[in-house]
XYZ file of C-alpha atoms in Angstrom:
447
model
C -6.423 28.459 -16.680
C -4.917 31.090 -14.507
C -4.295 32.105 -10.864
C -3.399 35.715 -11.432
C -0.547 35.432 -13.734
C -2.836 34.187 -16.494
C -1.053 31.164 -18.237
C -3.221 29.789 -21.026
C -4.174 26.247 -21.743
C -5.933 25.401 -25.103
C -8.953 23.134 -24.810
C -10.985 21.730 -27.718
C -14.083 19.788 -28.270
C -15.717 19.549 -24.845
C -17.359 21.794 -22.288
C -15.730 22.487 -18.931
C -17.710 22.696 -15.735
C -16.360 23.678 -12.309
C -18.587 22.969 -9.234
C -21.423 22.281 -11.611
C -21.215 25.626 -13.363
C -20.467 25.825 -17.076
C -17.380 28.089 -17.408
C -16.542 27.681 -21.107
C -16.764 25.597 -24.366
C -13.588 24.693 -26.257
C -13.356 24.944 -29.936
C -11.352 27.308 -32.115
C -11.257 29.772 -29.199
C -9.497 29.886 -25.819
C -11.032 30.494 -22.551
C -9.799 31.437 -19.080
C -10.663 29.843 -15.775
C -9.733 31.964 -12.628
C -8.457 29.472 -10.057
C -8.856 32.143 -7.434
C -12.660 31.844 -7.630
C -12.672 27.964 -7.319
C -12.594 26.089 -4.053
C -10.213 23.179 -4.131
C -12.191 20.065 -4.191
C -15.124 21.445 -6.160
C -12.954 21.612 -9.396
C -13.902 18.565 -11.456
C -13.442 18.864 -15.211
C -15.192 16.507 -17.518
C -15.984 16.129 -21.244
C -19.642 16.764 -22.096
C -19.544 16.839 -25.945
C -19.200 13.722 -28.026
C -15.716 12.350 -28.180
C -13.666 13.404 -31.071
C -10.783 11.555 -32.806
C -8.285 12.959 -30.379
C -10.221 11.611 -27.285
C -6.991 10.367 -25.685
C -5.434 13.875 -26.045
C -8.572 15.480 -24.650
C -8.350 13.195 -21.555
C -4.754 14.391 -20.998
C -6.003 17.879 -21.051
C -8.740 17.065 -18.551
C -6.128 15.593 -16.223
C -3.915 18.591 -16.566
C -6.744 20.866 -15.684
C -7.713 18.751 -12.664
C -4.020 18.658 -11.537
C -3.856 22.439 -11.874
C -6.944 22.817 -9.839
C -5.619 20.416 -7.211
C -2.118 21.948 -6.915
C -2.857 25.616 -7.462
C -6.111 26.435 -5.659
C -5.242 27.227 -2.126
C -2.159 25.157 -2.337
C -4.003 21.976 -1.358
C -3.015 18.443 -2.101
C -6.370 16.660 -2.284
C -9.791 17.318 -3.735
C -12.783 17.711 -1.445
C -12.610 18.329 2.339
C -11.830 16.146 5.191
C -14.921 14.683 6.968
C -13.310 12.097 9.194
C -10.116 11.429 11.131
C -9.931 7.908 9.628
C -8.600 7.407 6.127
C -8.721 4.495 3.731
C -5.858 4.901 1.349
C -5.220 3.468 -2.209
C -2.162 4.398 -4.387
C -3.479 4.122 -8.007
C -2.092 4.005 -11.462
C -3.329 2.919 -14.830
C -0.477 0.459 -15.400
C 1.907 -0.836 -12.816
C 5.319 0.457 -13.417
C 7.428 -2.674 -12.191
C 5.053 -5.655 -12.392
C 3.495 -6.995 -15.498
C 0.041 -5.241 -15.649
C -1.187 -6.795 -18.887
C -4.140 -7.972 -16.802
C -6.931 -5.497 -16.259
C -6.448 -2.586 -14.024
C -7.815 -3.571 -10.609
C -7.959 -0.392 -8.605
C -11.634 0.165 -9.143
C -12.389 -3.525 -8.493
C -10.443 -3.292 -5.160
C -12.615 -0.322 -4.234
C -15.782 -2.178 -5.358
C -14.935 -4.984 -3.013
C -14.880 -2.512 -0.104
C -18.137 -0.915 -1.237
C -19.609 -4.477 -1.206
C -18.284 -5.908 2.010
C -17.457 -3.051 4.354
C -20.555 -0.901 5.235
C -18.575 1.255 7.684
C -16.598 2.726 4.743
C -19.222 5.509 5.031
C -17.467 6.510 8.389
C -14.100 7.100 6.914
C -12.622 9.249 4.106
C -11.187 7.514 1.029
C -8.001 8.959 -0.421
C -6.964 7.890 -3.923
C -3.320 8.988 -4.401
C -1.954 9.157 -7.910
C 0.732 10.796 -10.016
C -1.800 12.500 -12.450
C -2.669 9.392 -14.594
C -6.081 8.785 -13.090
C -9.459 10.424 -13.499
C -12.672 9.842 -11.416
C -13.818 7.358 -14.025
C -10.848 5.096 -13.165
C -11.897 4.851 -9.474
C -15.576 5.578 -9.037
C -16.810 2.473 -7.190
C -17.119 4.251 -3.901
C -18.822 7.398 -5.292
C -21.850 8.049 -3.066
C -20.805 5.630 -0.461
C -18.499 7.998 1.354
C -16.136 10.960 0.859
C -13.674 10.180 -1.980
C -10.691 12.531 -2.276
C -8.202 12.308 -5.172
C -4.788 13.359 -4.013
C -1.614 14.254 -5.950
C 1.585 12.622 -5.308
C 4.603 14.826 -5.664
C 7.700 16.208 -3.737
C 5.408 18.101 -1.321
C 3.547 14.896 -0.480
C 6.596 12.758 0.037
C 6.836 11.177 -3.415
C 10.197 10.426 -5.174
C 13.729 10.371 -4.114
C 15.041 12.692 -1.446
C 17.033 15.592 -2.983
C 20.269 14.231 -1.559
C 19.853 10.854 -3.299
C 19.148 11.960 -6.833
C 22.355 10.306 -8.043
C 21.637 6.908 -6.126
C 21.325 3.980 -8.526
C 19.888 0.511 -7.953
C 22.511 -2.246 -7.560
C 20.220 -4.199 -10.017
C 19.760 -1.599 -12.734
C 16.354 -1.278 -14.314
C 14.833 -4.041 -12.149
C 12.484 -1.637 -10.296
C 10.945 1.613 -11.569
C 11.298 4.820 -9.771
C 7.512 4.838 -9.218
C 7.647 1.555 -7.432
C 10.555 2.634 -5.225
C 8.747 5.918 -4.575
C 5.779 3.880 -3.297
C 8.017 1.999 -0.961
C 9.404 5.281 0.560
C 5.836 6.659 0.873
C 4.461 3.849 2.837
C 7.707 3.401 4.941
C 8.837 6.866 5.623
C 6.880 9.893 4.310
C 3.033 9.102 4.202
C 2.701 9.489 8.083
C 3.581 13.274 8.107
C 1.461 13.906 5.036
C -1.627 12.142 6.442
C -1.058 14.109 9.802
C -0.889 17.341 7.810
C -4.185 16.420 6.236
C -5.708 16.013 9.543
C -5.931 12.195 9.756
C -5.245 10.174 12.785
C -5.731 6.692 11.602
C -5.088 5.050 8.279
C -5.997 1.770 6.559
C -4.244 0.710 3.470
C -5.347 -1.233 0.412
C -3.119 -2.091 -2.529
C -4.770 -1.609 -5.873
C -4.983 -5.469 -6.173
C -6.220 -6.093 -2.583
C -9.682 -7.512 -2.221
C -12.180 -7.935 0.570
C -14.150 -11.350 -0.114
C -16.492 -11.531 2.886
C -18.466 -8.994 5.146
C -16.749 -6.841 7.669
C -19.618 -5.890 9.750
C -17.945 -3.552 12.187
C -15.738 -0.438 12.086
C -12.151 -1.569 11.836
C -10.814 1.727 13.187
C -13.154 1.633 16.291
C -12.133 -2.047 16.901
C -8.498 -0.832 17.091
C -9.223 2.139 19.289
C -11.537 0.355 21.768
C -9.056 -2.456 22.340
C -6.048 -0.074 22.584
C -4.305 -1.671 19.574
C -1.951 0.430 17.425
C -1.021 -1.833 14.426
C -3.398 -4.266 12.747
C -2.420 -6.651 9.957
C -4.262 -9.331 7.995
C -1.530 -12.041 7.363
C 2.031 -12.696 7.211
C 4.731 -13.261 4.550
C 8.523 -14.216 4.431
C 10.676 -11.784 2.772
C 13.961 -10.045 3.734
C 17.136 -8.453 2.404
C 20.568 -8.936 3.864
C 21.583 -5.295 3.577
C 18.475 -4.320 5.683
C 19.441 -6.841 8.408
C 22.837 -5.065 8.840
C 21.152 -1.692 8.979
C 18.648 -2.903 11.615
C 21.461 -4.406 13.708
C 23.512 -1.218 13.483
C 20.500 0.882 14.517
C 19.677 -1.270 17.431
C 23.253 -1.102 18.742
C 23.025 2.662 18.768
C 19.439 3.373 20.024
C 17.058 2.361 22.764
C 14.593 -0.334 21.595
C 12.389 -2.843 23.304
C 14.941 -5.566 24.091
C 12.158 -8.231 24.525
C 11.340 -7.748 20.918
C 14.708 -9.060 19.764
C 14.484 -12.571 21.341
C 12.940 -14.323 18.469
C 15.718 -14.322 15.816
C 18.745 -12.613 17.314
C 18.799 -10.317 14.467
C 15.505 -9.507 12.747
C 16.233 -10.091 9.228
C 18.404 -12.628 7.401
C 21.344 -13.337 9.430
C 22.071 -16.514 7.508
C 22.170 -17.031 3.745
C 22.449 -20.013 1.417
C 25.944 -20.405 0.058
C 25.004 -19.229 -3.312
C 24.306 -15.756 -2.020
C 27.536 -15.483 -0.156
C 29.489 -14.199 -3.223
C 27.226 -11.236 -3.754
C 26.758 -12.174 -7.549
C 23.207 -11.442 -8.944
C 20.952 -14.486 -8.747
C 20.055 -16.291 -11.993
C 16.449 -16.691 -12.969
C 16.285 -20.021 -11.277
C 17.422 -18.502 -8.004
C 15.475 -16.331 -5.523
C 14.941 -12.774 -6.682
C 16.312 -11.062 -3.652
C 18.836 -13.650 -2.308
C 16.581 -13.725 0.711
C 17.741 -17.164 2.148
C 15.316 -18.672 4.506
C 13.560 -15.399 5.062
C 12.035 -13.878 8.143
C 8.484 -13.274 8.976
C 6.957 -9.871 8.138
C 3.590 -8.165 7.976
C 2.155 -8.765 4.543
C 1.413 -5.102 4.549
C -0.718 -4.679 1.360
C -3.418 -4.236 3.952
C -2.808 -2.809 7.427
C -4.558 -0.407 9.831
C -2.576 1.787 12.176
C -2.416 4.885 14.513
C -0.712 7.629 12.487
C 0.677 9.337 15.568
C 2.607 6.169 16.491
C 4.754 6.556 13.411
C 5.361 10.197 14.256
C 6.587 9.466 17.816
C 10.254 10.462 18.499
C 11.571 6.859 18.346
C 9.619 5.880 15.252
C 10.587 9.186 13.486
C 14.332 8.480 14.414
C 14.029 5.080 12.746
C 12.291 6.444 9.740
C 14.906 9.112 9.161
C 17.738 6.619 9.523
C 16.129 4.360 6.998
C 15.590 7.164 4.558
C 18.999 8.421 4.971
C 20.449 4.933 4.350
C 19.386 5.149 0.770
C 18.548 1.362 0.972
C 15.213 1.868 -0.796
C 16.717 3.334 -3.968
C 19.951 1.260 -3.992
C 18.740 -2.149 -2.904
C 14.894 -2.024 -2.921
C 14.622 -2.665 0.744
C 10.882 -2.374 0.921
C 8.144 -1.034 3.115
C 7.097 -4.600 4.281
C 10.339 -5.272 5.965
C 10.669 -1.672 7.321
C 7.253 -1.661 8.753
C 7.758 -5.172 10.296
C 11.147 -4.040 11.885
C 9.750 -0.771 13.315
C 6.762 -2.502 14.832
C 8.755 -5.310 16.295
C 11.431 -2.997 17.772
C 9.056 -0.123 19.041
C 5.665 -1.478 19.711
C 4.786 -4.049 22.501
C 2.976 -7.125 21.210
C 0.029 -6.194 23.435
C -0.632 -3.474 20.901
C -0.660 -5.670 17.799
C -3.825 -7.328 16.294
C -4.197 -9.854 13.557
C -7.581 -9.578 11.760
C -8.518 -13.045 10.479
C -12.262 -12.956 10.475
C -12.855 -11.817 6.986
C -11.637 -13.428 3.763
C -8.946 -11.436 1.812
C -7.044 -11.743 -1.412
C -3.858 -10.029 -2.569
C -1.697 -11.685 -5.255
C 0.718 -10.465 -7.903
C -0.079 -11.592 -11.523
C 2.602 -11.699 -14.238
C 1.973 -13.042 -17.761
C -1.475 -14.266 -16.717
C -0.305 -16.262 -13.612
C -0.118 -15.666 -9.985
C 3.617 -15.393 -8.962
C 3.324 -14.110 -5.442
C 0.673 -13.924 -2.719
C -2.808 -15.554 -2.619
C -5.976 -15.898 -0.709
C -6.739 -16.409 3.046
C -10.199 -17.079 4.251
C -11.727 -15.612 7.225
C -12.938 -17.794 10.259
C -16.136 -15.861 10.278
C -16.871 -16.185 6.570
C -19.704 -18.772 6.137
C -18.894 -19.011 2.375
C -15.163 -19.797 2.895
C -15.223 -23.159 1.245
C -16.998 -21.672 -1.762
C -14.472 -18.864 -1.869
C -11.586 -21.290 -1.863
C -13.144 -23.425 -4.669
C -13.855 -20.340 -6.755
C -10.290 -19.196 -6.363
C -8.743 -22.579 -7.231
C -10.977 -22.902 -10.356
C -9.550 -19.525 -11.605
C -5.936 -19.750 -10.329
C -5.582 -23.494 -9.938
C -1.752 -23.794 -9.878
C -1.518 -24.059 -6.033
C -3.412 -25.773 -3.348
C -5.489 -24.993 -0.297
C -3.863 -25.391 3.241
C -5.075 -24.848 6.919
C -3.515 -22.700 9.441
C -4.345 -22.029 13.136
C -3.773 -18.310 13.788
C -3.515 -16.249 16.891
C -5.200 -12.730 16.850
C -3.908 -10.966 19.940
C -1.364 -11.397 22.658
C -3.982 -11.617 25.490
C -5.931 -14.315 23.649
C -3.936 -17.472 23.240
C -6.714 -19.332 21.445
C -6.166 -20.152 17.737
C -8.726 -19.616 14.894
C -8.852 -21.861 11.978
C -8.404 -20.313 8.473
C -7.602 -21.695 4.923
C -5.135 -20.229 2.538
C -3.892 -20.673 -0.995
C -0.244 -19.391 -1.163
C 2.201 -18.626 -4.005
C 5.846 -17.911 -3.967
C 8.924 -19.410 -2.382
C 11.974 -18.171 -0.690
C 13.845 -20.836 -2.714
C 15.175 -22.291 0.469
C 15.096 -26.025 0.738
C 12.219 -27.170 3.061
C 10.674 -23.810 3.477
C 6.811 -23.339 3.187
C 5.335 -21.064 0.681
C 6.168 -17.517 1.463
C 2.865 -15.517 1.098
C 0.538 -15.861 2.782
C 2.627 -17.559 5.249
C 1.999 -20.369 7.786
C 4.612 -22.676 9.129
C 4.850 -26.263 8.267
C 2.967 -27.225 11.417
C 0.148 -25.190 10.277
C 0.248 -22.863 13.239
C 0.741 -19.036 13.220
C 1.066 -17.548 16.641
C 1.471 -13.731 17.189
C 5.172 -14.433 16.814
């Protein structure tokens, strides 16, 4: 494979096709593929001969070829071409680098849920971001339904530690992988400029373990634009980190923010802590994982939809740079949930928020075969909500269903009834389950 300087890559046991044209057959010989003659996005390499004993090694070569074609041809980051200004984004990997992923890979199942329940997916581009460990066979559920682009994560696309933080170490060593922390930085700091550079104006995120469970008959992006909303979320969670609270307070003291946004808590995150956290010692296994105390509400941002340009505005960009420069991601695992929540609460009037609660949605974290965090929330427009709850409890029956009355927008004070099955606690006496969150009164205003 070469782009003028003719580096060679050996390939054995399969045929290579680019844009449907056979360019060579592996074997005892070598062959050359001139990348200058290939349009980025048409370059799809696949095995056509019967698998050999070294099939896994062949797959590695296929991925290498695909990566070369993505990164070399015309210097582009993604396969295919953009056909919409709206992007639906997944970050995919074959095995989760921080959480137990002994359960089956769920990326394709997540995409299949969108193919089944969101017909308007055809109006958006789908971007599957990965580090080179995925092939199209790992994420083909939306093939034919819309434009699916595979995009490479790397330094040029905002992945990894900033150059100035290469020496930064986690306070809790080896607890979180570099890949996981890079994901936090991508969704908090860098993805907005990357998406803008690719020509996208709006983005909707799905985690690779996020699932739609009931129909969404409308275009979510249009629903945001026609109502002048900027940030949409599905549900809430309690999570925070005391280091991040101090960062937010210091930033607010030095910059102009929306003062009315600060009236809820005084400070936004964790101004009070249980006594066991005061000494700064690492918590034991019986204690909370982050020493988060009572916690503060945040957008459970494994699903969100938002205007990319808002995050690139001068005030938002200033906050992003300050958070990135703080090194709190790579030193203390301050995550994208708390960062997005703080930025929206500080810089975006509530009139531009929207909670989506009409469709049923699932996001949970599985470790060792059990749900440890997150859960299910039904939609008020889902006619099969009771059946959905019953099926979930039958499979993951270590929790119970609860009811919550939720507010959708600032201008609409009415409450909609949903049911939810939560997991996870903040380990604070008397606190309700943390995710999905509803208070002990069963009411969730647009806080």
